[in-house]
Short mmCIF file of C-alpha atoms in Angstrom, two decimals:
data_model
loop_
_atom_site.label_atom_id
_atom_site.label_comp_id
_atom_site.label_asym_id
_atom_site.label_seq_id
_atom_site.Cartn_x
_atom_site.Cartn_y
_atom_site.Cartn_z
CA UNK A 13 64.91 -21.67 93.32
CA UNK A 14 66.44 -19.33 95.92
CA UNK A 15 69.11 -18.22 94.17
CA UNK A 16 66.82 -17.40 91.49
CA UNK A 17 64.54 -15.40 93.64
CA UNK A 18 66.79 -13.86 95.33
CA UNK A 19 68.37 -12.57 91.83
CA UNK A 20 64.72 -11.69 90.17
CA UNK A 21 63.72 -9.61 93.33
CA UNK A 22 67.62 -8.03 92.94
CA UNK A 23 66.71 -7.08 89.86
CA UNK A 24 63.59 -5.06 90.60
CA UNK A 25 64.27 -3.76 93.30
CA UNK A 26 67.11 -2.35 91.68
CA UNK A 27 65.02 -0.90 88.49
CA UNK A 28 62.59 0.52 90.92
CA UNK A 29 65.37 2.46 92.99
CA UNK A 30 66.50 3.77 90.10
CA UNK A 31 63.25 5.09 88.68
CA UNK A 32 61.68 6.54 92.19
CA UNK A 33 63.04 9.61 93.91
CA UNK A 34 62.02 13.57 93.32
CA UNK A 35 62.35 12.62 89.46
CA UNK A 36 60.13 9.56 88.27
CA UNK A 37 61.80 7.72 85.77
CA UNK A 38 59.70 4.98 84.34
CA UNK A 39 61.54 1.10 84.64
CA UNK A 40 61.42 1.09 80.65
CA UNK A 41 63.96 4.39 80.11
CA UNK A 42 65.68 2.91 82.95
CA UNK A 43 66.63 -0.14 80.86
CA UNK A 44 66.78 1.63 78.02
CA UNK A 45 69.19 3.89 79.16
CA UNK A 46 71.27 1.05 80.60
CA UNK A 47 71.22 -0.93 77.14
CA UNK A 48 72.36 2.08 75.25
CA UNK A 49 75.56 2.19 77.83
CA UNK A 50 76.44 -1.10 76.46
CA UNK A 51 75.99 -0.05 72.97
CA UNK A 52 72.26 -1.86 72.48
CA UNK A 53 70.02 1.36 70.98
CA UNK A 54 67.44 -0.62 72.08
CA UNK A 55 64.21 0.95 74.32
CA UNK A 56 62.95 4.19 74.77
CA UNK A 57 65.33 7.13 75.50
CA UNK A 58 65.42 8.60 78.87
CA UNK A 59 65.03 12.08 78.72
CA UNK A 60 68.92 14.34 78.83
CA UNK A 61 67.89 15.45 82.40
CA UNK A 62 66.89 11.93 83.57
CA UNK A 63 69.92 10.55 82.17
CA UNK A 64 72.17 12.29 84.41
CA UNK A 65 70.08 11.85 87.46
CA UNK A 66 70.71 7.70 86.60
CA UNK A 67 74.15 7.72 85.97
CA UNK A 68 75.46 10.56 88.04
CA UNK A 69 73.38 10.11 91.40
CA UNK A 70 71.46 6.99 91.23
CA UNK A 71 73.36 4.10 89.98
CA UNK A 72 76.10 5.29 92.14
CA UNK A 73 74.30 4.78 95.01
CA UNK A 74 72.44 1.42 94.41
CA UNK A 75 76.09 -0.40 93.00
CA UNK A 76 77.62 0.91 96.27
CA UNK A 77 74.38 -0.55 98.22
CA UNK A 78 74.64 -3.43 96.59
CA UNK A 79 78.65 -3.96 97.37
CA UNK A 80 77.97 -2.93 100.82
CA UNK A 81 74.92 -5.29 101.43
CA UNK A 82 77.00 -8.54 100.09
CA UNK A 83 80.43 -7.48 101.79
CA UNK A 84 78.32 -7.26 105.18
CA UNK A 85 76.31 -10.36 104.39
CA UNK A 86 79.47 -12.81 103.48
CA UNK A 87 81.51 -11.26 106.63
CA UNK A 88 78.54 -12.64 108.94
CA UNK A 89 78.21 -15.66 107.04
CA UNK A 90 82.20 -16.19 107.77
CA UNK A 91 82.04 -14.99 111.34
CA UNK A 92 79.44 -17.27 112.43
CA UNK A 93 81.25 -20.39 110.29
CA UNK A 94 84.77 -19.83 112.47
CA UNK A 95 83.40 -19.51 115.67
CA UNK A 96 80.58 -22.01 114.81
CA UNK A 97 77.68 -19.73 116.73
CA UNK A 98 74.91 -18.26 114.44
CA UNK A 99 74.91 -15.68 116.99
CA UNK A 100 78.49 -14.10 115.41
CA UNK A 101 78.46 -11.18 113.46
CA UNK A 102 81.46 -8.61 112.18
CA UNK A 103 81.22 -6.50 115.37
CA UNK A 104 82.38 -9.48 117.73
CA UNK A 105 86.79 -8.26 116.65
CA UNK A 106 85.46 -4.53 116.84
CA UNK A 107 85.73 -2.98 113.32
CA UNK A 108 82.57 -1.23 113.09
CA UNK A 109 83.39 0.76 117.10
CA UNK A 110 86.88 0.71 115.43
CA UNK A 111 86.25 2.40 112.16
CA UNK A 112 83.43 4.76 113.99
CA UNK A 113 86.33 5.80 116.31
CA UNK A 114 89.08 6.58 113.31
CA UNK A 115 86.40 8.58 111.22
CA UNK A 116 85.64 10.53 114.57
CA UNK A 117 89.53 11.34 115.52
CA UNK A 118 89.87 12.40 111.61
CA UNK A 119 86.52 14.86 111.80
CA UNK A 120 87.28 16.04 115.27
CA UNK A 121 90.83 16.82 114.42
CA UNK A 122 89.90 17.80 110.79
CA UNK A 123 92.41 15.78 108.82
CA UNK A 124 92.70 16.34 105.21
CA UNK A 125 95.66 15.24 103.94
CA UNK A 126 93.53 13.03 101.78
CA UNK A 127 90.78 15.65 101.33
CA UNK A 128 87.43 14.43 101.12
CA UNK A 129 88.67 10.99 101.09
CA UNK A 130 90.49 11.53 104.62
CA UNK A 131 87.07 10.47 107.12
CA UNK A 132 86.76 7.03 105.16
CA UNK A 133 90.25 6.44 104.79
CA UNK A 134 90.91 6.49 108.41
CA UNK A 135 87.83 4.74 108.96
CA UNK A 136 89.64 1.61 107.22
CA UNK A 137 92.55 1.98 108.48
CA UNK A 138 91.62 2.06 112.29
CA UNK A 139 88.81 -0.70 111.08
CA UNK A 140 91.45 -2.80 109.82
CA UNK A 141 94.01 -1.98 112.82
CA UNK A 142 91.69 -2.47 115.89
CA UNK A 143 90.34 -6.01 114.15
CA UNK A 144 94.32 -7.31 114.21
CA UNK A 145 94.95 -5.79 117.79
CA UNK A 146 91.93 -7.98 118.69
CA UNK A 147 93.05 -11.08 117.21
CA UNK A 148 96.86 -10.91 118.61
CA UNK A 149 96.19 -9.63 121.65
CA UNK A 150 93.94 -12.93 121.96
CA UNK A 151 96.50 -15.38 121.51
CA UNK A 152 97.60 -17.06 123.65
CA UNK A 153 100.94 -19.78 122.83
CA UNK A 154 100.77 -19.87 119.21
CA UNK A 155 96.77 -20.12 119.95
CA UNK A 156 93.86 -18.63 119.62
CA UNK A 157 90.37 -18.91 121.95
CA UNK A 158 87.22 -18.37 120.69
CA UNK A 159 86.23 -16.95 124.12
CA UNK A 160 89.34 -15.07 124.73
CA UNK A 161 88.78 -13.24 121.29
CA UNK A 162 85.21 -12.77 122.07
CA UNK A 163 86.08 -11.16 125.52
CA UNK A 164 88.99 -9.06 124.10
CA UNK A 165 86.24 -7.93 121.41
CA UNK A 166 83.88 -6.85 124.14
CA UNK A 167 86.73 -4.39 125.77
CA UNK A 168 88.13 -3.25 122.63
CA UNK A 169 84.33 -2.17 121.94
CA UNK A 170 83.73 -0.40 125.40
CA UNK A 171 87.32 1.09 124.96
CA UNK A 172 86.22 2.55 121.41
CA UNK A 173 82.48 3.85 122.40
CA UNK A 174 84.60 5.84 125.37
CA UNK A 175 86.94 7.28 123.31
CA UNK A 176 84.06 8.20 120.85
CA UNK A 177 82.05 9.65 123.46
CA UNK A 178 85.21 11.76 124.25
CA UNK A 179 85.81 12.75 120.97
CA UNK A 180 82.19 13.61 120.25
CA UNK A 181 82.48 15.88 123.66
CA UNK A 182 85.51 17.32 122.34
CA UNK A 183 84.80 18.47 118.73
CA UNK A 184 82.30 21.38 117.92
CA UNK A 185 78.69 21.59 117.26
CA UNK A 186 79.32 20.64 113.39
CA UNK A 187 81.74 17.79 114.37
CA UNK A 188 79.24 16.59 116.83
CA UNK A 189 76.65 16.37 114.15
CA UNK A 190 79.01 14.45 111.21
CA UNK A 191 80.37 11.97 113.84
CA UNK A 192 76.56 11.23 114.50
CA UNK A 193 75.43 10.93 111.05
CA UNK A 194 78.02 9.19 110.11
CA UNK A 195 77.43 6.82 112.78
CA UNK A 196 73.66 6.33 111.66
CA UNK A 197 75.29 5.67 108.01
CA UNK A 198 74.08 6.85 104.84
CA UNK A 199 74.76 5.98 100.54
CA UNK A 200 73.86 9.72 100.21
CA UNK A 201 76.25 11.61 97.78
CA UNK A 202 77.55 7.78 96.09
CA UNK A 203 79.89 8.52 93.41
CA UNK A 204 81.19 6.51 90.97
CA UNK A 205 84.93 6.79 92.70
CA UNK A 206 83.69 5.31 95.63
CA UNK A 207 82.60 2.15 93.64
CA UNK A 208 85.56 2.10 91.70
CA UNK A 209 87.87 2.30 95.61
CA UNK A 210 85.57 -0.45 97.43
CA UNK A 211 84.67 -2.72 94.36
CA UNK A 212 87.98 -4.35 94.54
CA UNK A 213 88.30 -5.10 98.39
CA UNK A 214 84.74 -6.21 97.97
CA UNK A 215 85.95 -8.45 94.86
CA UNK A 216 88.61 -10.02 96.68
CA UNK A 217 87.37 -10.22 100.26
CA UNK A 218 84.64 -12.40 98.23
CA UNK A 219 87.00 -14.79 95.96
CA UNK A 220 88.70 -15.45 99.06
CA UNK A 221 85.95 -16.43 101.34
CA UNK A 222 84.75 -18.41 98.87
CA UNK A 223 87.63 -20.45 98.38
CA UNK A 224 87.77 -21.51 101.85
CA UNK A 225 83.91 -22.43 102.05
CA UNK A 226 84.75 -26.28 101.81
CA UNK A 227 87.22 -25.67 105.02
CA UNK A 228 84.63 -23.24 106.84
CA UNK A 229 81.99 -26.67 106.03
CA UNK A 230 84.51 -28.47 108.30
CA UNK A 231 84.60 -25.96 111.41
CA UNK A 232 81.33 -27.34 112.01
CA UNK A 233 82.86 -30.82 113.42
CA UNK A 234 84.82 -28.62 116.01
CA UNK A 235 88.14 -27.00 115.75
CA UNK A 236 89.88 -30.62 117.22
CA UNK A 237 87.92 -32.90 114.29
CA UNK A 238 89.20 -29.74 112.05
CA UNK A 239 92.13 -30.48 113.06
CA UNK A 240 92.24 -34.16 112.77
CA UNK A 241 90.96 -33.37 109.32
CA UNK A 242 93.95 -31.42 108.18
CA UNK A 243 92.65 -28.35 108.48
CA UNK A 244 95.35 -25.62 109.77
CA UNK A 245 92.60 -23.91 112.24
CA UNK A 246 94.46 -20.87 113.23
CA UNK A 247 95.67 -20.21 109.44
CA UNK A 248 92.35 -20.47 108.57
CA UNK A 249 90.91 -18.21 111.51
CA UNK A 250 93.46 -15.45 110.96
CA UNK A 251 92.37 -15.37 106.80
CA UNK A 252 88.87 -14.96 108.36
CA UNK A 253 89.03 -12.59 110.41
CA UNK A 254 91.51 -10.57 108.22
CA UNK A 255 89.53 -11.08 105.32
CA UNK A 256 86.06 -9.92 107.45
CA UNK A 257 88.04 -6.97 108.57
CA UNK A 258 88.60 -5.57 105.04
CA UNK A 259 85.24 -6.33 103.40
CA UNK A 260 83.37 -4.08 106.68
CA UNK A 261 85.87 -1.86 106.84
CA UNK A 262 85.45 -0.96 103.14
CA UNK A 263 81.75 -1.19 103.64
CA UNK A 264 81.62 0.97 106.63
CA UNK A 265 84.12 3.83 105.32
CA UNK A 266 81.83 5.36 102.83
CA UNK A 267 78.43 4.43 104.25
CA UNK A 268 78.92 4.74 107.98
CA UNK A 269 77.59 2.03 110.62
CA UNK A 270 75.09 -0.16 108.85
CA UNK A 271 74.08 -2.53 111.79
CA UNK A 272 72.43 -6.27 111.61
CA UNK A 273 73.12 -7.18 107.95
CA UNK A 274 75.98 -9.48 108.84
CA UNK A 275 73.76 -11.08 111.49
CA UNK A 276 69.60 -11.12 109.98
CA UNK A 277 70.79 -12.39 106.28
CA UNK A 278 73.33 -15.51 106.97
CA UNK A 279 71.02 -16.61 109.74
CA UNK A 280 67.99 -16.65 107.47
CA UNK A 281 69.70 -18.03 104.10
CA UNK A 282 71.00 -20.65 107.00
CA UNK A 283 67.33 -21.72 107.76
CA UNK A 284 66.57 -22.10 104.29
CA UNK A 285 69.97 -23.64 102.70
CA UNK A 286 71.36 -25.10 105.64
CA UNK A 287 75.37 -25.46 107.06
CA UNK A 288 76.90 -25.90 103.80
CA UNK A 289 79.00 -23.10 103.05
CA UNK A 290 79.57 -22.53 99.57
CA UNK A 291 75.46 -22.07 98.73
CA UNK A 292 75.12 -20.44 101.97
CA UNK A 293 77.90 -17.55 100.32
CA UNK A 294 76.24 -17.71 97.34
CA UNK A 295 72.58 -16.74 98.79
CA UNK A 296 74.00 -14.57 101.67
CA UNK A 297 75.56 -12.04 99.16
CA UNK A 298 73.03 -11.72 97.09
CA UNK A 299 70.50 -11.31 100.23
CA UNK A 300 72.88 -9.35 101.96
CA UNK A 301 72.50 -7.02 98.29
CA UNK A 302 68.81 -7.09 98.33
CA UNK A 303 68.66 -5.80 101.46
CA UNK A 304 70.87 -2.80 101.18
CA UNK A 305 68.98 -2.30 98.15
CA UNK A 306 65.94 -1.96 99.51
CA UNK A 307 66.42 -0.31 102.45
CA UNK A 308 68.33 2.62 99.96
CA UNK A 309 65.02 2.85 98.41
CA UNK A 310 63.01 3.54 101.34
CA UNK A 311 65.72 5.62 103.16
CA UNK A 312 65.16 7.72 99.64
CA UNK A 313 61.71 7.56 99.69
CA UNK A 314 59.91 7.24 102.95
CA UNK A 315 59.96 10.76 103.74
CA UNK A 316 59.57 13.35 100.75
CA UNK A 317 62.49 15.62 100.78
CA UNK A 318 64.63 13.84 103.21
CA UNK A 319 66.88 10.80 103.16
CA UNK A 320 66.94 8.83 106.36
CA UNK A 321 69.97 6.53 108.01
CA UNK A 322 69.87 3.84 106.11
CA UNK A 323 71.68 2.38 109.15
CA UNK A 324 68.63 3.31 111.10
CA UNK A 325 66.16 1.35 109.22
CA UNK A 326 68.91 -1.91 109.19
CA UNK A 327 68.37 -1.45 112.82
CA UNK A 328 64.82 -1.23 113.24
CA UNK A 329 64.21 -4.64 110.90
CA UNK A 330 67.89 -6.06 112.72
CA UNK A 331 67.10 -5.53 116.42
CA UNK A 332 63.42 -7.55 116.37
CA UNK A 333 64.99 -10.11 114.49
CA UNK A 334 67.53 -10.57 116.75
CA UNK A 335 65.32 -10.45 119.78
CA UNK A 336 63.16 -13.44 117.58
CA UNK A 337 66.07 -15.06 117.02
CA UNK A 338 67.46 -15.14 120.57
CA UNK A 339 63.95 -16.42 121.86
CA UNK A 340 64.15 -19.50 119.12
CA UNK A 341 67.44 -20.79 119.70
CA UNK A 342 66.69 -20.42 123.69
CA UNK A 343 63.90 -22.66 123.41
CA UNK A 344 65.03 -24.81 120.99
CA UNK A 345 68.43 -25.49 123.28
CA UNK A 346 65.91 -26.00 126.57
CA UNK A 347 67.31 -22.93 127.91
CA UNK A 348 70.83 -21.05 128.59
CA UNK A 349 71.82 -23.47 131.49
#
């Protein structure tokens, strides 16, 4: 039943998105339009003008939302399995402060080697490159501490919003003002080569944490009953966090910062579905999608002429969750102490 709401209200949202904006295009043409791209010539006919607004601005933007929304949603759902706190989200190893601070050095600097495709690329890249630091730099003997990670997280974090801060102080008024927007993420200007870069990484980062969802159901005896289980824990933890690194660094490198998906969805697909991994995937990607969804829509629509941070609004639902959430597991735990 959830995974059947979750896809009807996918669905709608999505046919809505694509129909509201400056141009109104009724649900109907939208369908239409979409049958007729897989050869059906069945529904009414958008008209030319509408057409292109659909395929060359609008379904762009709500197949990268939707990518975005279900890479950030399974990374969270992975990141609280491995270090078994529903607390976790992709920010603990530091690739959102660590993309942030590679798109800044590339604005600030104003790389181009790779044109317009230079800010995102280095985004992933330092993403990518300051989520293995983390997890090496944690180990310890062969080993790897869930607190040691955590606290090497924290510093690579404080590290990256100083050298930000510098590099914002550094660059001029119109590098100032990308490294902040970019910051506050965005889906405007989604093309259809964007999709076709990140729908891969997405694809895999996906099939992969999939495949380990019966092993992530066993992290929840403990890494020692893991263990005594046959379960290689740091093999598994170093997939995991590699895998987590790719799908937000992908997400993050076209969109910007979108904060609180990876923590709000998996937490509340967890209250419904409970522990068990594999469902829990299942209904945290396509929440995760929802919710990108419809925040695009009213980051589009809110305001008439403008398009606001979509990381913004991800914030303003995120943070009162989290503040909800914080309160509920205090009192259900008798308190902190």
């Amino acid at each position: 039943m959830l995974f059947g709401a979750l896809s009807v209200a996918l669905v709608l949202v999505c046919l809505v998105s694509a129909g509201s904006g400056q141009l109104t295009i009724p649900p109907s043409e939208v369908v239409g339009s979409v049958l007729r791209a897989l050869g059906l010539d069945v529904g009414p006919a958008a008209n030319p003008t509408g057409d292109v607004a659909l395929w060359t601005i609008r379904f762009p933007r709500i197949v990268l939302a939707l990518l975005i929304g279900a890479a950030l949603a399974a990374s969270g759902t992975l990141m609280q399995a491995v270090f078994s706190n529903p607390l976790a989200e992709p920010s603990v190893v530091g690739v959102s402060s660590g993309a942030a601070l590679g798109a800044a050095t590339a604005i600030v600097f104003g790389w181009t080697f790779l044109g317009e495709w230079s800010v995102a690329l280095a985004a992933f890249i330092a993403g990518l490159a300051t989520t293995l630091f983390v997890y090496f730099a944690s180990r310890t003997r062969g080993k790897t501490e869930v607190v040691t990670l955590v606290l090497t997280g924290i510093a690579i974090n404080a590290f990256a919003g100083a050298a930000l801060a510098l590099l914002t102080f550094l660059g001029d008024s119109a590098s100032r003002e990308q490294i902040i927007f970019w910051q506050l993420g965005s889906l405007n200007g989604a093309r259809w080569q964007q999709v076709a870069i990140i729908a891969p990484l997405v694809l895999i980062g996906l099939i992969v944490a999939f495949s380990l969802a019966r092993t992530l159901d066993l992290f929840s005896l403990g890494e020692r009953g893991a263990r005594h289980l046959g379960v290689n824990v740091e093999l598994v933890r170093i997939v995991v966090i590699v895998v987590v690194a790719v799908l937000v660094s992908a997400a993050v490198a076209f969109a910007g910062i979108i904060a609180f998906v990876g923590l709000v969805v998996p937490h509340l697909m967890r209250m419904v579905l409970g522990p068990a991994h594999r469902p829990l995937l299942i209904a945290s990607v396509l929440g995760g999608a929802l919710l990108m969804a419809s925040a695009d829509l009213v980051a589009r629509t809110a305001v008439p002429m403008a398009d606001l941070p979509i990381g913004m609004l991800t914030s303003l639902v995120g943070g009162p969750f989290f503040f909800w959430l914080l309160r509920r597991t205090r009192r259900r735990s008798g308190g902190w102490g």
